[in-house]
XYZ file of C-alpha atoms in Angstrom:
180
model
C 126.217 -8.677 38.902
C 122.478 -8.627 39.379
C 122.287 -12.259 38.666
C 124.904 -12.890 41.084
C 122.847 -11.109 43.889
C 120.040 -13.025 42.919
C 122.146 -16.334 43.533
C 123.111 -15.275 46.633
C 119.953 -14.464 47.963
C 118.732 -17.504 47.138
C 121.691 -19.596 48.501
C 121.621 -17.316 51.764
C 117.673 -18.672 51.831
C 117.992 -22.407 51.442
C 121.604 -23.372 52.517
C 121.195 -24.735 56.003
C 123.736 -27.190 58.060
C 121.654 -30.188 57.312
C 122.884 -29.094 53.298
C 125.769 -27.279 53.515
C 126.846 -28.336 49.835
C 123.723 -26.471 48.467
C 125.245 -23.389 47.064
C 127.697 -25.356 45.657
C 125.275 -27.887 44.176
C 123.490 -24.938 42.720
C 126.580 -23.183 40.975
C 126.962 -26.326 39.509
C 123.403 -26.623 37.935
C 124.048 -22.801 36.840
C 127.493 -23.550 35.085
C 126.196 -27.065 33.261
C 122.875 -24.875 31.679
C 125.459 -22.318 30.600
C 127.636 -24.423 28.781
C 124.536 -26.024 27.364
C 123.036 -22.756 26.009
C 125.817 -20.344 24.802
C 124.892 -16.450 25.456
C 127.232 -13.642 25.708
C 125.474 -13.292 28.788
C 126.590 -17.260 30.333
C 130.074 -16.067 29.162
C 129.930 -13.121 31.577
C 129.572 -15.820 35.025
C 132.290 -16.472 36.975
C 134.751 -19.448 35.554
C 134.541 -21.560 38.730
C 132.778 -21.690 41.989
C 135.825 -19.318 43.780
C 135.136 -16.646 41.010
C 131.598 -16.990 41.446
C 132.421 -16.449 45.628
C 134.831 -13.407 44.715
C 132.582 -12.028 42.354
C 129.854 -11.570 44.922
C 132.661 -9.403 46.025
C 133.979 -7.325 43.736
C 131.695 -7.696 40.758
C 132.033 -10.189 37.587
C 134.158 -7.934 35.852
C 136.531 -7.663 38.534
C 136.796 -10.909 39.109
C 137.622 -12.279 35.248
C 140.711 -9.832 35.550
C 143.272 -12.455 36.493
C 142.576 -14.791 33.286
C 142.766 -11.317 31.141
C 146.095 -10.657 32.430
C 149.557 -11.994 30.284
C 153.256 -12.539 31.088
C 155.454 -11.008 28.983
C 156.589 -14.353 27.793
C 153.120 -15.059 26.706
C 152.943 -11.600 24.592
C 156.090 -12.260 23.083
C 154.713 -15.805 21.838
C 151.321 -15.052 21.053
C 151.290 -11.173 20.771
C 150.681 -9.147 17.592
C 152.119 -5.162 17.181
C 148.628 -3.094 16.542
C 151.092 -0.358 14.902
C 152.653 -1.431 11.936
C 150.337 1.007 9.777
C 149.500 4.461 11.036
C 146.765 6.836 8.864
C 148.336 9.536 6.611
C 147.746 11.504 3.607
C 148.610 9.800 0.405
C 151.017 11.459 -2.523
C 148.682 10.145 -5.439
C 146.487 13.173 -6.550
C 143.244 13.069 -5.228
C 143.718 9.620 -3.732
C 142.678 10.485 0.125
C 144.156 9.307 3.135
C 145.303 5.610 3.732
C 147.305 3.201 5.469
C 151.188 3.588 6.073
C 154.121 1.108 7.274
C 155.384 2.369 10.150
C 158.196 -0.205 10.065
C 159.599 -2.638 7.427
C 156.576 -5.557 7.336
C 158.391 -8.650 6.176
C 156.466 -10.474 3.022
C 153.790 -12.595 4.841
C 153.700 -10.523 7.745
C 150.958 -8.644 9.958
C 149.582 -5.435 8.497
C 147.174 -4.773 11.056
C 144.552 -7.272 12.776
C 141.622 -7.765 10.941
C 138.522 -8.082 13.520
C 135.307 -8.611 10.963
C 132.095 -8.734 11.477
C 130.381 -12.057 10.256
C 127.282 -11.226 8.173
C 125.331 -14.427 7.010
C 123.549 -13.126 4.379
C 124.609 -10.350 1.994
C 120.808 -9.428 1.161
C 121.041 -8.018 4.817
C 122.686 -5.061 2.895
C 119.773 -4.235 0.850
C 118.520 -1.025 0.689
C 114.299 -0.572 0.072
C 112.289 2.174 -0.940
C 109.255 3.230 2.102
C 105.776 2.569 1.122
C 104.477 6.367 1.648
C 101.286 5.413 3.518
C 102.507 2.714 5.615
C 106.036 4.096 6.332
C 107.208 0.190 5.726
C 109.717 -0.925 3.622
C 108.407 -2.444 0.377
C 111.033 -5.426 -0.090
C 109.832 -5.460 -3.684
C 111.480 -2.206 -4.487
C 115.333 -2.121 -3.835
C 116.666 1.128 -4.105
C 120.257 0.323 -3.124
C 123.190 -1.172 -1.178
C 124.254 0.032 2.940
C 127.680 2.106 2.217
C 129.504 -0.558 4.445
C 129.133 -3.139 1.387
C 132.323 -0.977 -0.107
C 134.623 -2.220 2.860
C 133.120 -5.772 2.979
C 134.955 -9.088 1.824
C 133.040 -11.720 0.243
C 132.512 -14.526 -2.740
C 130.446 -14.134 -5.836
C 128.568 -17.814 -5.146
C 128.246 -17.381 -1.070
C 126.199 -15.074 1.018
C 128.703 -14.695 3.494
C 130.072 -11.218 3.958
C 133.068 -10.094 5.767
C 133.217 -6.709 7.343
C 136.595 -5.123 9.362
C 135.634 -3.301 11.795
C 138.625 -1.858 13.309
C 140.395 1.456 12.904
C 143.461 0.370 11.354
C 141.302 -1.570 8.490
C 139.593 2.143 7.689
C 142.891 2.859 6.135
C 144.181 0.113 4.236
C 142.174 0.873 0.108
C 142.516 -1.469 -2.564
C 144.102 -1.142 -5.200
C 145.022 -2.277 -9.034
C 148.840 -2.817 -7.658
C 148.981 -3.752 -4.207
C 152.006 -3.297 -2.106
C 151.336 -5.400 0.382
C-alpha cells in the first residue's frame, strides 16, 4: 500500500492533459519490471491497471479479493477436504498421539495436504558447537542435527530436503506397517 501511494503521488505530479496516458504508461513500466524480477513483494501489486486504480482505494489486499474467491463448481472440481485425519491418542502402548481417518479414504486418496517447505541443502540442518571466545559457530565442529530433520523427506544421493509444515502432517508417524 505504501508503494501504491508513492505511485500515485508521482502520477498526481507529472500527469498533465498534454499526457494524459502517463499513469497508465507508468503502470505499465511497473508491471513489465515485476514480471522480470520475481519477489513476493511484485506478487503483492495489483493484477491490472483497474486493480492498481481500486487498490489506491481500498488497499492491495482488498483489492486481490475477487481472484481469491471460488464458485462452488470450481471447489467441487478442484477442491480438496482438509479433514480426512483429525489428531487423537493412539491404542499402541506408549505410541503418542497421531493421525486418524475421519472417513473411509479410498486407496490412492487424499490423507491430508502436504504443504513442505523446500530446503536446498540438507547441511542447512547442521548443528555447530560456539567457539567460547568469539561466540561464533566453529563449522569444523558439528555437534548435531535441527529436531525438524525427524519430520523431513529426502534422498540419500540429493541435498534436497522436504519439510511439511502443516498441522495435519504433525500427526501422520511412520511406521514399519503403514496403513495408508
Amino acid at each position: 500500500d505504501e508503494f501504491l501511494v508513492k505511485f500515485k503521488n508521482i502520477s498526481l505530479k507529472y500527469q498533465t492533459s498534454e499526457n494524459p496516458d502517463f499513469t497508465k504508461d507508468l503502470w505499465s513500466i511497473v508491471e513489465a519490471e515485476a514480471r522480470v524480477i520475481p519477489s513476493r513483494s511484485g506478487s503483492a501489486l495489483p493484477l491490472t491497471f483497474e486493480d492498481m486504480q481500486s487498490a489506491q482505494t481500498v488497499g492491495a489486499a482488498e483489492s486481490r479479493l475477487p481472484y481469491s474467491m471460488r464458485t462452488v463448481e470450481w471447489l467441487n472440481e478442484n477442491g480438496r477436504c482438509m479433514d480426512n485425519i483429525r489428531p487423537g491418542n493412539s491404542t499402541i502402548r506408549d505410541a503418542g498421539r497421531g493421525a486418524f481417518a475421519s472417513r473411509f479414504i479410498p486407496k490412492g486418496g487424499l490423507v491430508a495436504p502436504g504443504p513442505v517447505l523446500h530446503i536446498p541443502n540438507k547441511a542447512a540442518m547442521n548443528m555447530y558447537e560456539t567457539n567460547p571466545l568469539t561466540g561464533n559457530r566453529d563449522t569444523t565442529k558439528e555437534s548435531g542435527k535441527q529436531l525438524i530433520l525427524n519430520y523431513c523427506f529426502g534422498h540419500g544421493k540429493s541435498t534436497l530436503l522436504l519439510c511439511p509444515y502443516t498441522s495435519p502432517s504433525a500427526y501422520i508417524n511412520n511406521s514399519r506397517k503403514p496403513n495408508a
